[in-house]
Amino acid sequence: MMKIGIIGCGYIGRIIAENFKNEVSACYDRNIGSMEKISEIVTRDIACSFEKIIKMDMDLIVESASIEAVRELVPKVLENGKDVLIMSVGALADPKLLSRLKKLAFENNCKIYISHGAIGGLDAIKSASLTGVRKITLTTRKNPAALGMNPTKEKIVFEGPASEAVTKFPKNINVSVALSLAADKEAYVKIIADPSVDTNIHEISVEGDFGKMNLVFNNLPSENKRTSILAALSAVSLIKNLKSEMFIY
Ligand SMILES: NC(=O)c1ccc[n+]([C@@H]2O[C@H](COP(=O)([O-])OP(=O)(O)OC[C@H]3O[C@@H](n4cnc5c(N)ncnc54)[C@H](O)[C@@H]3O)[C@@H](O)[C@H]2O)c1
């Protein structure tokens, strides 16, 4: 049985707890009520502190908190020799943080996992990158409320590189950074606020020596309007892969 720790006990953290009730052994959130909710879900009193998560015997820590948590807490997780699944992938748009985390993982013999999140196809894009990706674009269309905005008609609210997109929309566009990491090339991003949609739509187009790839995801938002249901399921599925004798990604 795996021992799992959760940093960030919001929507994704709760889905992890529901799916791995016996395996979640510790959690941490700056909001005490959110940690109590995890204990309720797993129907046990579990350790609720960051210090305990990094000192206890753990097989995997799931970061499902924020970009700030990746910056401040994930280095300590790796320093303590723990594998980590990072959901707030937008943090890795910062090249200094990315290389620091990779160095810590190497020095402490740990792994950093990135799940496919709110999109899919990272596996195929990563394979395509082996012969070079020439162009990678992402067009994201969301209801303005999901972007924390209120235009009353369709509007392009951002166009530019993924690293800039994530500084303007840190809670919305993690997928652009995941794509850039998989492609080994920065994705070009367009974000459209569209009051006529109530799903989170991501259209991805990739070109390289392998040929061309077009992917479209039309995701239902979760109870957290910014987060698609598929993103939480990607974390569950990755953990199931790690536990299974057959790894499908
Ligand atoms: N990779 C993807 O495709 C993808 C998709 C959706 C969401 N996400 C990211 O996953 C993360 C979690 O999403 P969610 O929907 O569960 O969010 P949420 O807002 O429901 O929950 C986040 C929780 O983390 C806690 N938290 C935030 N920063 C913290 C810190 N520094 N220290 C302690 N606790 C902290 C908050 O109090 C909150 O309870 C977000 O960063 C989100 O942007 C990634």
PDB file of C-alpha atoms and ligand atoms in Angstrom:
ATOM      1  CA  MET A   1       0.000   0.000   0.000  1.00  0.00           C
ATOM      2  CA  MET A   2       1.271   3.441  -0.928  1.00  0.00           C
ATOM      3  CA  LYS A   3       1.650   6.226   1.639  1.00  0.00           C
ATOM      4  CA  ILE A   4       0.415   9.510   0.162  1.00  0.00           C
ATOM      5  CA  GLY A   5       0.679  13.060   1.512  1.00  0.00           C
ATOM      6  CA  ILE A   6      -1.418  15.930   0.149  1.00  0.00           C
ATOM      7  CA  ILE A   7      -0.304  19.571   0.077  1.00  0.00           C
ATOM      8  CA  GLY A   8      -3.330  21.693  -0.834  1.00  0.00           C
ATOM      9  CA  CYS A   9      -6.647  20.249   0.346  1.00  0.00           C
ATOM     10  CA  GLY A  10      -9.035  21.935  -2.089  1.00  0.00           C
ATOM     11  CA  TYR A  11     -10.895  20.285  -4.960  1.00  0.00           C
ATOM     12  CA  ILE A  12      -8.005  18.148  -6.306  1.00  0.00           C
ATOM     13  CA  GLY A  13      -6.797  17.235  -2.793  1.00  0.00           C
ATOM     14  CA  ARG A  14     -10.290  16.019  -1.870  1.00  0.00           C
ATOM     15  CA  ILE A  15     -10.546  13.893  -5.034  1.00  0.00           C
ATOM     16  CA  ILE A  16      -7.196  12.266  -4.145  1.00  0.00           C
ATOM     17  CA  ALA A  17      -8.465  11.586  -0.613  1.00  0.00           C
ATOM     18  CA  GLU A  18     -11.736  10.067  -1.940  1.00  0.00           C
ATOM     19  CA  ASN A  19      -9.864   7.736  -4.274  1.00  0.00           C
ATOM     20  CA  PHE A  20      -7.067   6.690  -1.898  1.00  0.00           C
ATOM     21  CA  LYS A  21      -8.819   6.660   1.468  1.00  0.00           C
ATOM     22  CA  ASN A  22      -6.521   4.052   3.000  1.00  0.00           C
ATOM     23  CA  GLU A  23      -3.337   5.474   1.562  1.00  0.00           C
ATOM     24  CA  VAL A  24      -3.567   9.161   2.407  1.00  0.00           C
ATOM     25  CA  SER A  25      -1.553   9.443   5.632  1.00  0.00           C
ATOM     26  CA  ALA A  26      -0.967  13.175   5.981  1.00  0.00           C
ATOM     27  CA  CYS A  27      -2.109  16.477   4.567  1.00  0.00           C
ATOM     28  CA  TYR A  28      -1.333  20.155   4.774  1.00  0.00           C
ATOM     29  CA  ASP A  29      -3.243  23.303   3.870  1.00  0.00           C
ATOM     30  CA  ARG A  30      -3.025  26.843   5.208  1.00  0.00           C
ATOM     31  CA  ASN A  31      -6.763  26.534   5.814  1.00  0.00           C
ATOM     32  CA  ILE A  32      -7.460  24.305   8.840  1.00  0.00           C
ATOM     33  CA  GLY A  33     -11.042  23.561   7.730  1.00  0.00           C
ATOM     34  CA  SER A  34      -9.748  22.141   4.433  1.00  0.00           C
ATOM     35  CA  MET A  35      -7.419  19.746   6.312  1.00  0.00           C
ATOM     36  CA  GLU A  36     -10.274  18.626   8.562  1.00  0.00           C
ATOM     37  CA  LYS A  37     -12.296  17.830   5.441  1.00  0.00           C
ATOM     38  CA  ILE A  38      -9.568  15.385   4.301  1.00  0.00           C
ATOM     39  CA  SER A  39      -9.671  13.571   7.687  1.00  0.00           C
ATOM     40  CA  GLU A  40     -13.476  13.341   7.295  1.00  0.00           C
ATOM     41  CA  ILE A  41     -13.156  11.887   3.788  1.00  0.00           C
ATOM     42  CA  VAL A  42     -10.609   9.241   4.809  1.00  0.00           C
ATOM     43  CA  THR A  43     -12.616   8.627   8.033  1.00  0.00           C
ATOM     44  CA  ARG A  44      -9.455   8.694  10.169  1.00  0.00           C
ATOM     45  CA  ASP A  45      -7.455  11.297  12.056  1.00  0.00           C
ATOM     46  CA  ILE A  46      -4.373  11.869   9.932  1.00  0.00           C
ATOM     47  CA  ALA A  47      -1.320  14.059  10.462  1.00  0.00           C
ATOM     48  CA  CYS A  48      -2.165  17.620   9.434  1.00  0.00           C
ATOM     49  CA  SER A  49       1.136  19.474   9.210  1.00  0.00           C
ATOM     50  CA  PHE A  50       3.753  20.248   6.599  1.00  0.00           C
ATOM     51  CA  GLU A  51       6.589  19.269   8.965  1.00  0.00           C
ATOM     52  CA  LYS A  52       5.030  15.825   9.438  1.00  0.00           C
ATOM     53  CA  ILE A  53       4.500  15.310   5.700  1.00  0.00           C
ATOM     54  CA  ILE A  54       8.176  15.853   4.968  1.00  0.00           C
ATOM     55  CA  LYS A  55       9.456  13.824   7.932  1.00  0.00           C
ATOM     56  CA  MET A  56       7.047  10.863   7.803  1.00  0.00           C
ATOM     57  CA  ASP A  57       7.664   7.788   5.680  1.00  0.00           C
ATOM     58  CA  MET A  58       5.887   8.687   2.394  1.00  0.00           C
ATOM     59  CA  ASP A  59       5.896   7.236  -1.112  1.00  0.00           C
ATOM     60  CA  LEU A  60       4.396  10.277  -2.830  1.00  0.00           C
ATOM     61  CA  ILE A  61       3.468  13.841  -1.983  1.00  0.00           C
ATOM     62  CA  VAL A  62       0.790  15.434  -4.150  1.00  0.00           C
ATOM     63  CA  GLU A  63       1.119  19.200  -4.521  1.00  0.00           C
ATOM     64  CA  SER A  64      -2.390  20.453  -5.343  1.00  0.00           C
ATOM     65  CA  ALA A  65      -2.103  23.917  -3.803  1.00  0.00           C
ATOM     66  CA  SER A  66      -0.690  26.825  -5.813  1.00  0.00           C
ATOM     67  CA  ILE A  67       2.308  28.176  -7.713  1.00  0.00           C
ATOM     68  CA  GLU A  68       3.471  29.770  -4.469  1.00  0.00           C
ATOM     69  CA  ALA A  69       3.398  26.355  -2.737  1.00  0.00           C
ATOM     70  CA  VAL A  70       5.573  24.872  -5.492  1.00  0.00           C
ATOM     71  CA  ARG A  71       8.088  27.669  -4.918  1.00  0.00           C
ATOM     72  CA  GLU A  72       8.072  27.519  -1.125  1.00  0.00           C
ATOM     73  CA  LEU A  73       7.232  23.948  -0.139  1.00  0.00           C
ATOM     74  CA  VAL A  74       8.220  21.587  -2.966  1.00  0.00           C
ATOM     75  CA  PRO A  75      11.997  22.258  -2.546  1.00  0.00           C
ATOM     76  CA  LYS A  76      11.675  21.057   1.091  1.00  0.00           C
ATOM     77  CA  VAL A  77       9.726  17.990  -0.041  1.00  0.00           C
ATOM     78  CA  LEU A  78      12.576  17.036  -2.403  1.00  0.00           C
ATOM     79  CA  GLU A  79      15.289  17.883   0.148  1.00  0.00           C
ATOM     80  CA  ASN A  80      13.620  15.313   2.394  1.00  0.00           C
ATOM     81  CA  GLY A  81      13.870  12.662  -0.288  1.00  0.00           C
ATOM     82  CA  LYS A  82      10.180  12.469  -1.229  1.00  0.00           C
ATOM     83  CA  ASP A  83       8.744  11.969  -4.728  1.00  0.00           C
ATOM     84  CA  VAL A  84       6.278  14.677  -5.703  1.00  0.00           C
ATOM     85  CA  LEU A  85       3.417  15.075  -8.164  1.00  0.00           C
ATOM     86  CA  ILE A  86       3.159  18.756  -9.098  1.00  0.00           C
ATOM     87  CA  MET A  87      -0.304  19.940 -10.184  1.00  0.00           C
ATOM     88  CA  SER A  88       0.485  23.690 -10.172  1.00  0.00           C
ATOM     89  CA  VAL A  89       2.681  23.197 -13.230  1.00  0.00           C
ATOM     90  CA  GLY A  90       2.553  26.904 -14.051  1.00  0.00           C
ATOM     91  CA  ALA A  91       5.289  27.362 -11.431  1.00  0.00           C
ATOM     92  CA  LEU A  92       7.693  25.514 -13.719  1.00  0.00           C
ATOM     93  CA  ALA A  93       7.554  28.334 -16.278  1.00  0.00           C
ATOM     94  CA  ASP A  94      10.254  29.891 -14.082  1.00  0.00           C
ATOM     95  CA  PRO A  95      13.473  28.357 -15.485  1.00  0.00           C
ATOM     96  CA  LYS A  96      15.429  28.975 -12.259  1.00  0.00           C
ATOM     97  CA  LEU A  97      12.826  27.153 -10.140  1.00  0.00           C
ATOM     98  CA  LEU A  98      12.595  24.338 -12.682  1.00  0.00           C
ATOM     99  CA  SER A  99      16.349  23.722 -12.686  1.00  0.00           C
ATOM    100  CA  ARG A 100      16.524  24.008  -8.874  1.00  0.00           C
ATOM    101  CA  LEU A 101      13.781  21.397  -8.442  1.00  0.00           C
ATOM    102  CA  LYS A 102      15.377  19.053 -10.992  1.00  0.00           C
ATOM    103  CA  LYS A 103      18.750  19.412  -9.251  1.00  0.00           C
ATOM    104  CA  LEU A 104      17.192  18.681  -5.840  1.00  0.00           C
ATOM    105  CA  ALA A 105      15.373  15.649  -7.279  1.00  0.00           C
ATOM    106  CA  PHE A 106      18.643  14.347  -8.741  1.00  0.00           C
ATOM    107  CA  GLU A 107      20.659  14.958  -5.556  1.00  0.00           C
ATOM    108  CA  ASN A 108      18.017  13.314  -3.347  1.00  0.00           C
ATOM    109  CA  ASN A 109      17.197  10.477  -5.724  1.00  0.00           C
ATOM    110  CA  CYS A 110      13.540  11.483  -6.122  1.00  0.00           C
ATOM    111  CA  LYS A 111      11.116  11.905  -8.989  1.00  0.00           C
ATOM    112  CA  ILE A 112       8.996  14.885  -9.987  1.00  0.00           C
ATOM    113  CA  TYR A 113       5.789  13.740 -11.688  1.00  0.00           C
ATOM    114  CA  ILE A 114       3.617  15.887 -13.945  1.00  0.00           C
ATOM    115  CA  SER A 115       0.224  14.463 -14.855  1.00  0.00           C
ATOM    116  CA  HIS A 116      -1.569  15.300 -18.113  1.00  0.00           C
ATOM    117  CA  GLY A 117      -3.840  17.639 -16.152  1.00  0.00           C
ATOM    118  CA  ALA A 118      -6.754  19.313 -17.907  1.00  0.00           C
ATOM    119  CA  ILE A 119      -5.560  18.196 -21.346  1.00  0.00           C
ATOM    120  CA  GLY A 120      -4.047  15.051 -22.813  1.00  0.00           C
ATOM    121  CA  GLY A 121      -1.450  14.143 -25.374  1.00  0.00           C
ATOM    122  CA  LEU A 122       1.650  15.110 -23.382  1.00  0.00           C
ATOM    123  CA  ASP A 123       2.940  11.585 -24.054  1.00  0.00           C
ATOM    124  CA  ALA A 124       2.640  11.995 -27.841  1.00  0.00           C
ATOM    125  CA  ILE A 125       4.039  15.541 -27.764  1.00  0.00           C
ATOM    126  CA  LYS A 126       7.012  14.383 -25.697  1.00  0.00           C
ATOM    127  CA  SER A 127       7.666  11.631 -28.249  1.00  0.00           C
ATOM    128  CA  ALA A 128       7.334  14.169 -31.086  1.00  0.00           C
ATOM    129  CA  SER A 129       9.880  16.425 -29.352  1.00  0.00           C
ATOM    130  CA  LEU A 130      12.556  13.759 -29.850  1.00  0.00           C
ATOM    131  CA  THR A 131      12.857  14.889 -33.473  1.00  0.00           C
ATOM    132  CA  GLY A 132      11.986  18.513 -32.668  1.00  0.00           C
ATOM    133  CA  VAL A 133       8.705  20.402 -32.361  1.00  0.00           C
ATOM    134  CA  ARG A 134       8.623  23.391 -34.759  1.00  0.00           C
ATOM    135  CA  LYS A 135       5.388  24.959 -33.579  1.00  0.00           C
ATOM    136  CA  ILE A 136       3.016  24.428 -30.665  1.00  0.00           C
ATOM    137  CA  THR A 137      -0.077  26.527 -30.029  1.00  0.00           C
ATOM    138  CA  LEU A 138      -2.828  26.450 -27.425  1.00  0.00           C
ATOM    139  CA  THR A 139      -6.145  28.274 -27.691  1.00  0.00           C
ATOM    140  CA  THR A 140      -8.109  28.227 -24.447  1.00  0.00           C
ATOM    141  CA  ARG A 141     -11.733  29.356 -24.335  1.00  0.00           C
ATOM    142  CA  LYS A 142     -13.415  29.765 -20.958  1.00  0.00           C
ATOM    143  CA  ASN A 143     -16.407  31.491 -19.481  1.00  0.00           C
ATOM    144  CA  PRO A 144     -15.251  34.932 -18.202  1.00  0.00           C
ATOM    145  CA  ALA A 145     -16.246  33.928 -14.651  1.00  0.00           C
ATOM    146  CA  ALA A 146     -13.691  31.077 -14.772  1.00  0.00           C
ATOM    147  CA  LEU A 147     -11.057  33.666 -15.706  1.00  0.00           C
ATOM    148  CA  GLY A 148     -12.127  36.074 -12.969  1.00  0.00           C
ATOM    149  CA  MET A 149     -13.341  38.550 -15.604  1.00  0.00           C
ATOM    150  CA  ASN A 150     -16.657  39.901 -16.774  1.00  0.00           C
ATOM    151  CA  PRO A 151     -16.707  40.819 -20.487  1.00  0.00           C
ATOM    152  CA  THR A 152     -20.225  40.468 -21.886  1.00  0.00           C
ATOM    153  CA  LYS A 153     -19.141  39.365 -25.344  1.00  0.00           C
ATOM    154  CA  GLU A 154     -16.358  37.150 -26.733  1.00  0.00           C
ATOM    155  CA  LYS A 155     -12.942  38.736 -26.222  1.00  0.00           C
ATOM    156  CA  ILE A 156      -9.305  37.683 -26.677  1.00  0.00           C
ATOM    157  CA  VAL A 157      -7.871  38.469 -23.262  1.00  0.00           C
ATOM    158  CA  PHE A 158      -4.337  37.215 -23.862  1.00  0.00           C
ATOM    159  CA  GLU A 159      -2.019  36.324 -26.713  1.00  0.00           C
ATOM    160  CA  GLY A 160       1.642  35.465 -26.184  1.00  0.00           C
ATOM    161  CA  PRO A 161       4.090  32.901 -24.806  1.00  0.00           C
ATOM    162  CA  ALA A 162       3.094  30.380 -22.106  1.00  0.00           C
ATOM    163  CA  SER A 163       5.478  31.877 -19.511  1.00  0.00           C
ATOM    164  CA  GLU A 164       3.643  35.228 -19.803  1.00  0.00           C
ATOM    165  CA  ALA A 165       0.196  33.596 -19.885  1.00  0.00           C
ATOM    166  CA  VAL A 166       0.849  31.939 -16.551  1.00  0.00           C
ATOM    167  CA  THR A 167       1.912  35.172 -14.856  1.00  0.00           C
ATOM    168  CA  LYS A 168      -1.357  36.819 -16.001  1.00  0.00           C
ATOM    169  CA  PHE A 169      -3.610  33.796 -15.319  1.00  0.00           C
ATOM    170  CA  PRO A 170      -1.754  31.731 -12.672  1.00  0.00           C
ATOM    171  CA  LYS A 171      -4.804  29.608 -11.786  1.00  0.00           C
ATOM    172  CA  ASN A 172      -6.010  28.939 -15.303  1.00  0.00           C
ATOM    173  CA  ILE A 173      -3.304  28.074 -17.728  1.00  0.00           C
ATOM    174  CA  ASN A 174      -1.092  25.383 -16.142  1.00  0.00           C
ATOM    175  CA  VAL A 175      -1.674  23.339 -19.293  1.00  0.00           C
ATOM    176  CA  SER A 176       0.326  25.799 -21.411  1.00  0.00           C
ATOM    177  CA  VAL A 177       3.411  25.158 -19.276  1.00  0.00           C
ATOM    178  CA  ALA A 178       2.867  21.379 -19.285  1.00  0.00           C
ATOM    179  CA  LEU A 179       2.707  21.547 -23.098  1.00  0.00           C
ATOM    180  CA  SER A 180       5.908  23.616 -23.277  1.00  0.00           C
ATOM    181  CA  LEU A 181       7.734  21.142 -21.022  1.00  0.00           C
ATOM    182  CA  ALA A 182       6.553  18.153 -23.068  1.00  0.00           C
ATOM    183  CA  ALA A 183       7.389  19.811 -26.402  1.00  0.00           C
ATOM    184  CA  ASP A 184      10.698  21.252 -25.181  1.00  0.00           C
ATOM    185  CA  LYS A 185       9.489  24.417 -26.907  1.00  0.00           C
ATOM    186  CA  GLU A 186       7.469  27.272 -25.460  1.00  0.00           C
ATOM    187  CA  ALA A 187       3.804  27.093 -26.477  1.00  0.00           C
ATOM    188  CA  TYR A 188       2.150  30.148 -28.033  1.00  0.00           C
ATOM    189  CA  VAL A 189      -1.087  30.817 -26.162  1.00  0.00           C
ATOM    190  CA  LYS A 190      -4.365  32.561 -26.936  1.00  0.00           C
ATOM    191  CA  ILE A 191      -6.970  32.916 -24.164  1.00  0.00           C
ATOM    192  CA  ILE A 192     -10.535  33.815 -25.088  1.00  0.00           C
ATOM    193  CA  ALA A 193     -13.174  34.865 -22.552  1.00  0.00           C
ATOM    194  CA  ASP A 194     -16.466  33.700 -24.047  1.00  0.00           C
ATOM    195  CA  PRO A 195     -19.738  34.189 -22.156  1.00  0.00           C
ATOM    196  CA  SER A 196     -21.471  31.702 -24.482  1.00  0.00           C
ATOM    197  CA  VAL A 197     -19.471  28.692 -23.175  1.00  0.00           C
ATOM    198  CA  ASP A 198     -19.742  26.934 -19.850  1.00  0.00           C
ATOM    199  CA  THR A 199     -16.986  24.379 -20.479  1.00  0.00           C
ATOM    200  CA  ASN A 200     -13.193  24.850 -20.507  1.00  0.00           C
ATOM    201  CA  ILE A 201     -12.090  24.344 -24.107  1.00  0.00           C
ATOM    202  CA  HIS A 202      -8.439  23.729 -25.022  1.00  0.00           C
ATOM    203  CA  GLU A 203      -7.386  23.410 -28.680  1.00  0.00           C
ATOM    204  CA  ILE A 204      -3.801  22.283 -29.226  1.00  0.00           C
ATOM    205  CA  SER A 205      -1.911  22.201 -32.473  1.00  0.00           C
ATOM    206  CA  VAL A 206       1.608  20.776 -32.863  1.00  0.00           C
ATOM    207  CA  GLU A 207       3.922  20.590 -35.879  1.00  0.00           C
ATOM    208  CA  GLY A 208       7.274  18.886 -36.214  1.00  0.00           C
ATOM    209  CA  ASP A 209       9.255  16.272 -38.133  1.00  0.00           C
ATOM    210  CA  PHE A 210       6.739  13.652 -36.949  1.00  0.00           C
ATOM    211  CA  GLY A 211       3.892  15.404 -38.844  1.00  0.00           C
ATOM    212  CA  LYS A 212       0.985  17.359 -37.324  1.00  0.00           C
ATOM    213  CA  MET A 213      -1.246  16.852 -34.316  1.00  0.00           C
ATOM    214  CA  ASN A 214      -4.523  18.565 -33.426  1.00  0.00           C
ATOM    215  CA  LEU A 215      -6.174  17.928 -30.068  1.00  0.00           C
ATOM    216  CA  VAL A 216      -9.373  19.409 -28.651  1.00  0.00           C
ATOM    217  CA  PHE A 217     -10.609  19.089 -25.057  1.00  0.00           C
ATOM    218  CA  ASN A 218     -14.037  20.284 -24.059  1.00  0.00           C
ATOM    219  CA  ASN A 219     -13.897  19.925 -20.280  1.00  0.00           C
ATOM    220  CA  LEU A 220     -16.597  20.196 -17.690  1.00  0.00           C
ATOM    221  CA  PRO A 221     -15.462  22.444 -14.852  1.00  0.00           C
ATOM    222  CA  SER A 222     -15.439  21.001 -11.344  1.00  0.00           C
ATOM    223  CA  GLU A 223     -16.988  22.622  -8.282  1.00  0.00           C
ATOM    224  CA  ASN A 224     -13.922  24.906  -8.553  1.00  0.00           C
ATOM    225  CA  LYS A 225     -14.846  26.659 -11.831  1.00  0.00           C
ATOM    226  CA  ARG A 226     -11.170  27.191 -12.696  1.00  0.00           C
ATOM    227  CA  THR A 227     -10.340  23.495 -12.447  1.00  0.00           C
ATOM    228  CA  SER A 228     -11.605  20.889 -14.905  1.00  0.00           C
ATOM    229  CA  ILE A 229     -12.783  17.537 -13.550  1.00  0.00           C
ATOM    230  CA  LEU A 230     -10.274  15.869 -15.900  1.00  0.00           C
ATOM    231  CA  ALA A 231      -7.348  17.580 -14.111  1.00  0.00           C
ATOM    232  CA  ALA A 232      -8.169  15.908 -10.785  1.00  0.00           C
ATOM    233  CA  LEU A 233      -8.734  12.579 -12.542  1.00  0.00           C
ATOM    234  CA  SER A 234      -5.284  12.889 -14.132  1.00  0.00           C
ATOM    235  CA  ALA A 235      -3.710  12.883 -10.662  1.00  0.00           C
ATOM    236  CA  VAL A 236      -5.750   9.844  -9.612  1.00  0.00           C
ATOM    237  CA  SER A 237      -4.867   8.022 -12.810  1.00  0.00           C
ATOM    238  CA  LEU A 238      -1.142   8.771 -12.441  1.00  0.00           C
ATOM    239  CA  ILE A 239      -1.142   7.377  -8.889  1.00  0.00           C
ATOM    240  CA  LYS A 240      -3.012   4.266 -10.085  1.00  0.00           C
ATOM    241  CA  ASN A 241      -0.328   3.840 -12.765  1.00  0.00           C
ATOM    242  CA  LEU A 242       2.417   4.075 -10.127  1.00  0.00           C
ATOM    243  CA  LYS A 243       0.678   1.368  -8.075  1.00  0.00           C
ATOM    244  CA  SER A 244      -0.043  -0.911 -10.997  1.00  0.00           C
ATOM    245  CA  GLU A 245       2.062  -3.649 -12.566  1.00  0.00           C
ATOM    246  CA  MET A 246       1.210  -2.091 -15.975  1.00  0.00           C
ATOM    247  CA  PHE A 247       2.034   1.590 -16.597  1.00  0.00           C
ATOM    248  CA  ILE A 248      -0.134   3.176 -19.307  1.00  0.00           C
ATOM    249  CA  TYR A 249       0.473   6.865 -19.933  1.00  0.00           C
TER     250      TYR A 249
HETATM  251  N1  LIG B   1      -2.097  20.757 -14.246  1.00  0.00           N
HETATM  252  C1  LIG B   1      -3.316  21.129 -14.584  1.00  0.00           C
HETATM  253  O1  LIG B   1      -3.777  20.925 -15.711  1.00  0.00           O
HETATM  254  C2  LIG B   1      -4.188  21.783 -13.559  1.00  0.00           C
HETATM  255  C3  LIG B   1      -5.561  21.847 -13.757  1.00  0.00           C
HETATM  256  C4  LIG B   1      -6.341  22.416 -12.767  1.00  0.00           C
HETATM  257  C5  LIG B   1      -5.766  22.965 -11.630  1.00  0.00           C
HETATM  258  N2  LIG B   1      -4.420  22.930 -11.503  1.00  0.00           N
HETATM  259  C6  LIG B   1      -3.767  23.531 -10.330  1.00  0.00           C
HETATM  260  O2  LIG B   1      -3.842  22.644  -9.226  1.00  0.00           O
HETATM  261  C7  LIG B   1      -3.854  23.396  -8.005  1.00  0.00           C
HETATM  262  C8  LIG B   1      -5.015  22.918  -7.136  1.00  0.00           C
HETATM  263  O3  LIG B   1      -6.241  23.091  -7.822  1.00  0.00           O
HETATM  264  P1  LIG B   1      -7.631  22.996  -7.011  1.00  0.00           P
HETATM  265  O4  LIG B   1      -8.716  23.128  -7.999  1.00  0.00           O
HETATM  266  O5  LIG B   1      -7.600  21.854  -6.071  1.00  0.00           O
HETATM  267  O6  LIG B   1      -7.534  24.377  -6.176  1.00  0.00           O
HETATM  268  P2  LIG B   1      -8.360  24.790  -4.862  1.00  0.00           P
HETATM  269  O7  LIG B   1      -8.348  26.273  -4.845  1.00  0.00           O
HETATM  270  O8  LIG B   1      -9.669  24.083  -4.810  1.00  0.00           O
HETATM  271  O9  LIG B   1      -7.458  24.230  -3.662  1.00  0.00           O
HETATM  272  C9  LIG B   1      -6.166  24.705  -3.397  1.00  0.00           C
HETATM  273  C10 LIG B   1      -5.919  24.530  -1.901  1.00  0.00           C
HETATM  274  O10 LIG B   1      -4.538  24.755  -1.656  1.00  0.00           O
HETATM  275  C11 LIG B   1      -4.396  25.609  -0.515  1.00  0.00           C
HETATM  276  N3  LIG B   1      -3.142  26.363  -0.693  1.00  0.00           N
HETATM  277  C12 LIG B   1      -2.816  27.190  -1.719  1.00  0.00           C
HETATM  278  N4  LIG B   1      -1.578  27.657  -1.558  1.00  0.00           N
HETATM  279  C13 LIG B   1      -1.100  27.157  -0.383  1.00  0.00           C
HETATM  280  C14 LIG B   1       0.116  27.285   0.330  1.00  0.00           C
HETATM  281  N5  LIG B   1       1.113  28.052  -0.132  1.00  0.00           N
HETATM  282  N6  LIG B   1       0.251  26.621   1.483  1.00  0.00           N
HETATM  283  C15 LIG B   1      -0.757  25.835   1.980  1.00  0.00           C
HETATM  284  N7  LIG B   1      -1.940  25.660   1.339  1.00  0.00           N
HETATM  285  C16 LIG B   1      -2.106  26.318   0.165  1.00  0.00           C
HETATM  286  C17 LIG B   1      -5.635  26.480  -0.484  1.00  0.00           C
HETATM  287  O11 LIG B   1      -5.916  26.933   0.832  1.00  0.00           O
HETATM  288  C18 LIG B   1      -6.712  25.530  -1.033  1.00  0.00           C
HETATM  289  O12 LIG B   1      -7.354  24.813   0.017  1.00  0.00           O
HETATM  290  C19 LIG B   1      -3.962  24.873  -8.419  1.00  0.00           C
HETATM  291  O13 LIG B   1      -2.681  25.491  -8.371  1.00  0.00           O
HETATM  292  C20 LIG B   1      -4.449  24.816  -9.845  1.00  0.00           C
HETATM  293  O14 LIG B   1      -4.029  25.931 -10.624  1.00  0.00           O
HETATM  294  C21 LIG B   1      -3.632  22.330 -12.419  1.00  0.00           C
END
